[in-house]
Amino acid sequence: MTSGRLKLGAQVLAVGFVVALLALLAWKLVTDEGGEAASGAAPAFDLPRLDSEGSLSLASLRGKAVVLNFWASWCEPCKDEAEVLERTWQRYRGRDLVVIGVDANDFRGDARRFARRYGMTYPLVHDTQGEWLDDYGVVAFPETYFIDRDGRIVGERIQGPVDGSVEVEEQYERGIALALAE
Amino acid sequence: MRALAVAFLALLLAAPALASEVRPTLAELESETRCPVCEGPLELSNAPVANRMRVFIRERIAAGDTKSEIKDRLVAEFGPRVVQLAPEASGFNLLAWLLPFAGLGAGAVAAGVLAWRWSRTREPAVPAPVVGSRNGRGTLEPELERRLDEALARFDP
């Protein structure tokens, strides 16, 4: 009788332990999804410039709309969208919109060569630790966010190149319009 | 003489480590660094940035950099995470450090309980002497005892 109860207790304990571990794993996966930054206040980064000396913080851009693009020099789709982002920068820079490229998981030298080759003149920063990828919930490069004048993320983030399809291009224009809205 | 032997042994052991530091190989550095994208060991990663890191390491080895210098350069580009192979002992990752000890503890408790139960079930195998028995090992059924007495009586002279 005692032996049977002991055995049952051990089995319940073992099953409980496995269930607890599975629950922990599920919780970790859910919290790591990174969707939190897809709306609400944009994480306030402050990163060293890639294209010049000094650093650039999101706080310093308050009052301006921001198109925030995460990229790396080894990312193939980033080559295609660089031209679109540059065009956006040239077109809207007089209307208080800033395009910022956040280079991460990359050698700075490679990133600078990439920027020169693809004619990127908009501000570029380097996320050495890759910490802002987690804070924004970036899953893969490229990924683009729209931030309004009050520092809030607006519209839908674009996962993949901003010129991937007609729908994505519309989503991109909508994001810019929302970011610029007074 | 003994001091000389110890010094010789120390030199013998230190030589490979020194050679590895001064003239590292790609394989060594691949096993001691990790890919910033997939976060696994560099030697197991096929991510584009991992391939680029291999090219960089080869270039630095050819340029004569030591292992520490190459690692420092990688840290400057990607942060300390690329040379930290073990998970940080904080937050969720703390589990990776605690669970093995918890498992060891649970195993020790289970082994203790099993040993205790085993020793208890073995105890009745040596019964205590029974009072009132002729041989001290307990009494027989009355009928069996009667038949045994009859059988033994036949051998009596």
GROMACS .gro file of C-alpha atoms in nm:
model
  339
    1MET     CA    1   0.000   0.000   0.000
    2THR     CA    2   0.273   0.243   0.107
    3SER     CA    3   0.489   0.130  -0.185
    4GLY     CA    4   0.201   0.190  -0.429
    5ARG     CA    5   0.136   0.538  -0.291
    6LEU     CA    6   0.503   0.621  -0.305
    7LYS     CA    7   0.524   0.507  -0.666
    8LEU     CA    8   0.214   0.707  -0.760
    9GLY     CA    9   0.355   1.014  -0.582
   10ALA     CA   10   0.683   0.982  -0.773
   11GLN     CA   11   0.498   0.948  -1.103
   12VAL     CA   12   0.281   1.253  -1.030
   13LEU     CA   13   0.594   1.448  -0.934
   14ALA     CA   14   0.775   1.346  -1.253
   15VAL     CA   15   0.479   1.433  -1.478
   16GLY     CA   16   0.433   1.763  -1.291
   17PHE     CA   17   0.799   1.846  -1.343
   18VAL     CA   18   0.780   1.778  -1.718
   19VAL     CA   19   0.458   1.984  -1.748
   20ALA     CA   20   0.623   2.272  -1.558
   21LEU     CA   21   0.923   2.262  -1.795
   22LEU     CA   22   0.694   2.260  -2.100
   23ALA     CA   23   0.498   2.554  -1.957
   24LEU     CA   24   0.824   2.744  -1.904
   25LEU     CA   25   0.930   2.672  -2.261
   26ALA     CA   26   0.593   2.790  -2.396
   27TRP     CA   27   0.612   3.106  -2.186
   28LYS     CA   28   0.964   3.177  -2.312
   29LEU     CA   29   0.861   3.126  -2.674
   30VAL     CA   30   0.559   3.354  -2.636
   31THR     CA   31   0.751   3.631  -2.460
   32ASP     CA   32   1.036   3.605  -2.713
   33GLU     CA   33   0.800   3.658  -3.004
   34GLY     CA   34   0.888   4.024  -2.980
   35GLY     CA   35   0.557   4.163  -3.099
   36GLU     CA   36   0.546   4.408  -2.809
   37ALA     CA   37   0.736   4.680  -2.990
   38ALA     CA   38   0.518   4.650  -3.300
   39SER     CA   39   0.290   4.908  -3.139
   40GLY     CA   40   0.308   5.164  -2.858
   41ALA     CA   41   0.612   5.368  -2.758
   42ALA     CA   42   0.915   5.298  -2.975
   43PRO     CA   43   1.215   5.170  -2.775
   44ALA     CA   44   1.441   5.472  -2.729
   45PHE     CA   45   1.772   5.367  -2.880
   46ASP     CA   46   2.093   5.567  -2.865
   47LEU     CA   47   2.350   5.418  -3.102
   48PRO     CA   48   2.688   5.512  -3.252
   49ARG     CA   49   2.677   5.655  -3.604
   50LEU     CA   50   2.807   5.438  -3.884
   51ASP     CA   51   2.834   5.715  -4.140
   52SER     CA   52   2.994   5.979  -3.918
   53GLU     CA   53   3.127   6.046  -3.568
   54GLY     CA   54   2.906   6.057  -3.261
   55SER     CA   55   2.578   5.889  -3.187
   56LEU     CA   56   2.212   5.924  -3.272
   57SER     CA   57   1.925   5.882  -3.029
   58LEU     CA   58   1.556   5.845  -3.101
   59ALA     CA   59   1.485   6.104  -2.833
   60SER     CA   60   1.674   6.366  -3.039
   61LEU     CA   61   1.425   6.312  -3.322
   62ARG     CA   62   1.113   6.392  -3.118
   63GLY     CA   63   0.878   6.602  -3.331
   64LYS     CA   64   0.990   6.425  -3.649
   65ALA     CA   65   0.850   6.120  -3.821
   66VAL     CA   66   1.091   5.827  -3.849
   67VAL     CA   67   1.121   5.535  -4.087
   68LEU     CA   68   1.340   5.288  -3.898
   69ASN     CA   69   1.498   5.019  -4.112
   70PHE     CA   70   1.698   4.726  -3.970
   71TRP     CA   71   1.952   4.584  -4.213
   72ALA     CA   72   2.293   4.420  -4.261
   73SER     CA   73   2.541   4.411  -4.546
   74TRP     CA   74   2.510   4.032  -4.588
   75CYS     CA   75   2.131   4.060  -4.630
   76GLU     CA   76   2.037   4.010  -4.996
   77PRO     CA   77   1.690   4.179  -4.992
   78CYS     CA   78   1.849   4.482  -4.822
   79LYS     CA   79   2.028   4.560  -5.150
   80ASP     CA   80   1.700   4.595  -5.338
   81GLU     CA   81   1.524   4.815  -5.086
   82ALA     CA   82   1.817   5.050  -5.023
   83GLU     CA   83   1.721   5.254  -5.330
   84VAL     CA   84   1.358   5.288  -5.212
   85LEU     CA   85   1.465   5.401  -4.867
   86GLU     CA   86   1.708   5.652  -5.017
   87ARG     CA   87   1.431   5.789  -5.241
   88THR     CA   88   1.203   5.825  -4.937
   89TRP     CA   89   1.478   6.012  -4.752
   90GLN     CA   90   1.534   6.252  -5.042
   91ARG     CA   91   1.163   6.306  -5.096
   92TYR     CA   92   1.051   6.363  -4.736
   93ARG     CA   93   1.353   6.504  -4.555
   94GLY     CA   94   1.220   6.857  -4.603
   95ARG     CA   95   0.892   6.749  -4.441
   96ASP     CA   96   1.035   6.639  -4.107
   97LEU     CA   97   1.070   6.273  -4.189
   98VAL     CA   98   1.398   6.094  -4.113
   99VAL     CA   99   1.497   5.758  -4.253
  100ILE     CA  100   1.735   5.574  -4.019
  101GLY     CA  101   1.918   5.255  -4.102
  102VAL     CA  102   2.013   5.036  -3.808
  103ASP     CA  103   2.292   4.800  -3.907
  104ALA     CA  104   2.334   4.497  -3.676
  105ASN     CA  105   2.506   4.157  -3.667
  106ASP     CA  106   2.753   4.299  -3.915
  107PHE     CA  107   3.109   4.419  -3.958
  108ARG     CA  108   3.113   4.799  -3.963
  109GLY     CA  109   3.358   4.805  -4.253
  110ASP     CA  110   3.128   4.583  -4.460
  111ALA     CA  111   2.830   4.802  -4.371
  112ARG     CA  112   3.009   5.122  -4.477
  113ARG     CA  113   3.113   4.968  -4.809
  114PHE     CA  114   2.754   4.851  -4.862
  115ALA     CA  115   2.620   5.201  -4.789
  116ARG     CA  116   2.862   5.360  -5.037
  117ARG     CA  117   2.788   5.102  -5.304
  118TYR     CA  118   2.410   5.138  -5.279
  119GLY     CA  119   2.413   5.516  -5.237
  120MET     CA  120   2.264   5.531  -4.886
  121THR     CA  121   2.295   5.891  -4.763
  122TYR     CA  122   2.037   5.872  -4.483
  123PRO     CA  123   2.164   5.845  -4.121
  124LEU     CA  124   2.306   5.505  -4.034
  125VAL     CA  125   2.378   5.364  -3.688
  126HIS     CA  126   2.544   5.043  -3.572
  127ASP     CA  127   2.383   4.820  -3.309
  128THR     CA  128   2.697   4.637  -3.194
  129GLN     CA  129   2.528   4.431  -2.923
  130GLY     CA  130   2.219   4.360  -3.131
  131GLU     CA  131   2.015   4.463  -2.826
  132TRP     CA  132   1.767   4.679  -3.019
  133LEU     CA  133   1.676   4.385  -3.240
  134ASP     CA  134   1.527   4.219  -2.934
  135ASP     CA  135   1.366   4.537  -2.808
  136TYR     CA  136   1.194   4.603  -3.140
  137GLY     CA  137   1.120   4.235  -3.193
  138VAL     CA  138   1.310   4.209  -3.520
  139VAL     CA  139   1.287   3.854  -3.652
  140ALA     CA  140   1.491   3.878  -3.973
  141PHE     CA  141   1.650   4.142  -4.196
  142PRO     CA  142   1.527   4.366  -4.342
  143GLU     CA  143   1.252   4.494  -4.117
  144THR     CA  144   1.100   4.844  -4.117
  145TYR     CA  145   0.905   5.037  -3.853
  146PHE     CA  146   0.721   5.368  -3.868
  147ILE     CA  147   0.744   5.607  -3.572
  148ASP     CA  148   0.527   5.918  -3.542
  149ARG     CA  149   0.628   6.261  -3.413
  150ASP     CA  150   0.543   6.158  -3.055
  151GLY     CA  151   0.773   5.856  -3.061
  152ARG     CA  152   0.499   5.595  -3.106
  153ILE     CA  153   0.514   5.305  -3.348
  154VAL     CA  154   0.237   5.341  -3.605
  155GLY     CA  155   0.114   5.139  -3.900
  156GLU     CA  156   0.227   4.784  -3.965
  157ARG     CA  157   0.590   4.687  -3.948
  158ILE     CA  158   0.721   4.551  -4.275
  159GLN     CA  159   0.903   4.220  -4.248
  160GLY     CA  160   1.105   4.185  -4.566
  161PRO     CA  161   1.198   4.445  -4.830
  162VAL     CA  162   0.976   4.753  -4.851
  163ASP     CA  163   0.936   4.700  -5.225
  164GLY     CA  164   0.849   4.333  -5.201
  165SER     CA  165   0.505   4.361  -5.365
  166VAL     CA  166   0.230   4.610  -5.449
  167GLU     CA  167   0.065   4.536  -5.112
  168VAL     CA  168   0.390   4.596  -4.926
  169GLU     CA  169   0.450   4.920  -5.116
  170GLU     CA  170   0.101   5.037  -5.015
  171GLN     CA  171   0.173   4.935  -4.657
  172TYR     CA  172   0.496   5.136  -4.678
  173GLU     CA  173   0.322   5.450  -4.806
  174ARG     CA  174   0.050   5.411  -4.542
  175GLY     CA  175   0.314   5.380  -4.269
  176ILE     CA  176   0.485   5.698  -4.387
  177ALA     CA  177   0.152   5.885  -4.397
  178LEU     CA  178   0.066   5.773  -4.043
  179ALA     CA  179   0.410   5.870  -3.914
  180LEU     CA  180   0.381   6.215  -4.073
  181ALA     CA  181   0.025   6.279  -3.952
  182GLU     CA  182  -0.002   6.575  -3.712
  183MET     CA  183   6.616   1.866  -0.882
  184ARG     CA  184   6.247   1.830  -0.800
  185ALA     CA  185   6.186   2.199  -0.873
  186LEU     CA  186   6.352   2.154  -1.209
  187ALA     CA  187   6.125   1.861  -1.289
  188VAL     CA  188   5.815   2.061  -1.192
  189ALA     CA  189   5.928   2.355  -1.406
  190PHE     CA  190   5.990   2.119  -1.700
  191LEU     CA  191   5.644   1.965  -1.660
  192ALA     CA  192   5.480   2.310  -1.641
  193LEU     CA  193   5.661   2.414  -1.959
  194LEU     CA  194   5.554   2.093  -2.128
  195LEU     CA  195   5.189   2.159  -2.042
  196ALA     CA  196   5.201   2.531  -2.121
  197ALA     CA  197   5.357   2.487  -2.463
  198PRO     CA  198   5.039   2.377  -2.650
  199ALA     CA  199   4.834   2.654  -2.487
  200LEU     CA  200   5.097   2.910  -2.582
  201ALA     CA  201   5.112   2.779  -2.938
  202SER     CA  202   4.733   2.797  -2.962
  203GLU     CA  203   4.737   3.158  -2.839
  204VAL     CA  204   5.018   3.271  -3.070
  205ARG     CA  205   4.924   3.066  -3.376
  206PRO     CA  206   4.550   2.992  -3.350
  207THR     CA  207   4.366   2.784  -3.607
  208LEU     CA  208   4.030   2.856  -3.766
  209ALA     CA  209   3.888   2.539  -3.609
  210GLU     CA  210   3.989   2.652  -3.260
  211LEU     CA  211   3.835   2.995  -3.302
  212GLU     CA  212   3.522   2.850  -3.459
  213SER     CA  213   3.471   2.636  -3.151
  214GLU     CA  214   3.534   2.927  -2.913
  215THR     CA  215   3.304   3.184  -3.075
  216ARG     CA  216   2.941   3.188  -3.175
  217CYS     CA  217   2.725   3.319  -3.452
  218PRO     CA  218   2.545   3.644  -3.352
  219VAL     CA  219   2.239   3.556  -3.563
  220CYS     CA  220   2.166   3.195  -3.473
  221GLU     CA  221   2.355   3.221  -3.139
  222GLY     CA  222   2.500   2.872  -3.177
  223PRO     CA  223   2.870   2.783  -3.204
  224LEU     CA  224   3.026   2.938  -3.512
  225GLU     CA  225   3.149   2.597  -3.628
  226LEU     CA  226   2.788   2.478  -3.662
  227SER     CA  227   2.647   2.786  -3.832
  228ASN     CA  228   2.592   2.841  -4.202
  229ALA     CA  229   2.438   3.187  -4.163
  230PRO     CA  230   2.582   3.450  -4.403
  231VAL     CA  231   2.733   3.645  -4.114
  232ALA     CA  232   2.897   3.325  -3.982
  233ASN     CA  233   3.059   3.266  -4.322
  234ARG     CA  234   3.177   3.627  -4.321
  235MET     CA  235   3.321   3.579  -3.972
  236ARG     CA  236   3.518   3.275  -4.094
  237VAL     CA  237   3.666   3.481  -4.376
  238PHE     CA  238   3.756   3.753  -4.123
  239ILE     CA  239   3.920   3.499  -3.887
  240ARG     CA  240   4.123   3.349  -4.174
  241GLU     CA  241   4.239   3.698  -4.274
  242ARG     CA  242   4.343   3.784  -3.919
  243ILE     CA  243   4.527   3.452  -3.873
  244ALA     CA  244   4.713   3.519  -4.199
  245ALA     CA  245   4.797   3.869  -4.072
  246GLY     CA  246   4.958   3.711  -3.764
  247ASP     CA  247   4.706   3.812  -3.497
  248THR     CA  248   4.697   3.612  -3.174
  249LYS     CA  249   4.382   3.435  -3.062
  250SER     CA  250   4.308   3.705  -2.804
  251GLU     CA  251   4.352   3.981  -3.061
  252ILE     CA  252   4.112   3.812  -3.303
  253LYS     CA  253   3.856   3.761  -3.029
  254ASP     CA  254   3.892   4.125  -2.922
  255ARG     CA  255   3.827   4.236  -3.280
  256LEU     CA  256   3.516   4.019  -3.299
  257VAL     CA  257   3.392   4.160  -2.968
  258ALA     CA  258   3.446   4.515  -3.100
  259GLU     CA  259   3.225   4.434  -3.400
  260PHE     CA  260   2.955   4.216  -3.244
  261GLY     CA  261   2.980   4.268  -2.867
  262PRO     CA  262   3.085   4.019  -2.597
  263ARG     CA  263   2.803   3.779  -2.683
  264VAL     CA  264   3.013   3.625  -2.965
  265VAL     CA  265   3.272   3.489  -2.720
  266GLN     CA  266   3.030   3.389  -2.444
  267LEU     CA  267   2.951   3.026  -2.513
  268ALA     CA  268   2.771   2.951  -2.187
  269PRO     CA  269   2.433   3.115  -2.129
  270GLU     CA  270   2.428   3.414  -1.893
  271ALA     CA  271   2.336   3.320  -1.538
  272SER     CA  272   2.036   3.552  -1.522
  273GLY     CA  273   1.667   3.548  -1.602
  274PHE     CA  274   1.535   3.249  -1.792
  275ASN     CA  275   1.889   3.132  -1.870
  276LEU     CA  276   1.943   3.077  -1.498
  277LEU     CA  277   1.749   2.753  -1.546
  278ALA     CA  278   2.035   2.613  -1.753
  279TRP     CA  279   2.259   2.652  -1.449
  280LEU     CA  280   2.014   2.546  -1.181
  281LEU     CA  281   1.837   2.250  -1.342
  282PRO     CA  282   2.141   2.017  -1.346
  283PHE     CA  283   2.191   2.071  -0.972
  284ALA     CA  284   1.816   2.032  -0.911
  285GLY     CA  285   1.829   1.707  -1.109
  286LEU     CA  286   2.127   1.587  -0.907
  287GLY     CA  287   1.948   1.675  -0.583
  288ALA     CA  288   1.627   1.500  -0.693
  289GLY     CA  289   1.831   1.194  -0.798
  290ALA     CA  290   2.009   1.184  -0.460
  291VAL     CA  291   1.676   1.209  -0.274
  292ALA     CA  292   1.523   0.936  -0.494
  293ALA     CA  293   1.827   0.712  -0.439
  294GLY     CA  294   1.807   0.775  -0.063
  295VAL     CA  295   1.436   0.690  -0.049
  296LEU     CA  296   1.487   0.374  -0.255
  297ALA     CA  297   1.780   0.264  -0.038
  298TRP     CA  298   1.575   0.324   0.276
  299ARG     CA  299   1.279   0.127   0.139
  300TRP     CA  300   1.505  -0.153   0.021
  301SER     CA  301   1.666  -0.185   0.364
  302ARG     CA  302   1.321  -0.195   0.529
  303THR     CA  303   1.189  -0.472   0.303
  304ARG     CA  304   1.504  -0.677   0.370
  305GLU     CA  305   1.460  -0.665   0.748
  306PRO     CA  306   1.179  -0.929   0.780
  307ALA     CA  307   1.407  -1.181   0.604
  308VAL     CA  308   1.573  -1.243   0.945
  309PRO     CA  309   1.276  -1.311   1.177
  310ALA     CA  310   1.311  -1.268   1.550
  311PRO     CA  311   1.319  -1.590   1.759
  312VAL     CA  312   0.970  -1.705   1.852
  313VAL     CA  313   0.907  -1.764   2.220
  314GLY     CA  314   0.762  -2.105   2.292
  315SER     CA  315   0.912  -2.271   1.988
  316ARG     CA  316   1.147  -2.566   2.021
  317ASN     CA  317   1.398  -2.439   1.769
  318GLY     CA  318   1.321  -2.067   1.801
  319ARG     CA  319   1.206  -2.038   1.442
  320GLY     CA  320   0.832  -2.042   1.499
  321THR     CA  321   0.565  -2.305   1.549
  322LEU     CA  322   0.419  -2.549   1.300
  323GLU     CA  323   0.059  -2.609   1.224
  324PRO     CA  324  -0.074  -2.852   1.496
  325GLU     CA  325  -0.162  -3.122   1.241
  326LEU     CA  326   0.179  -3.099   1.073
  327GLU     CA  327   0.355  -3.105   1.407
  328ARG     CA  328   0.160  -3.418   1.508
  329ARG     CA  329   0.253  -3.597   1.185
  330LEU     CA  330   0.615  -3.492   1.221
  331ASP     CA  331   0.626  -3.622   1.578
  332GLU     CA  332   0.478  -3.957   1.459
  333ALA     CA  333   0.736  -3.985   1.186
  334LEU     CA  334   1.023  -3.907   1.417
  335ALA     CA  335   0.889  -4.149   1.677
  336ARG     CA  336   0.945  -4.431   1.427
  337PHE     CA  337   1.318  -4.366   1.437
  338ASP     CA  338   1.334  -4.371   1.812
  339PRO     CA  339   1.501  -4.687   1.948
   0.00000   0.00000   0.00000
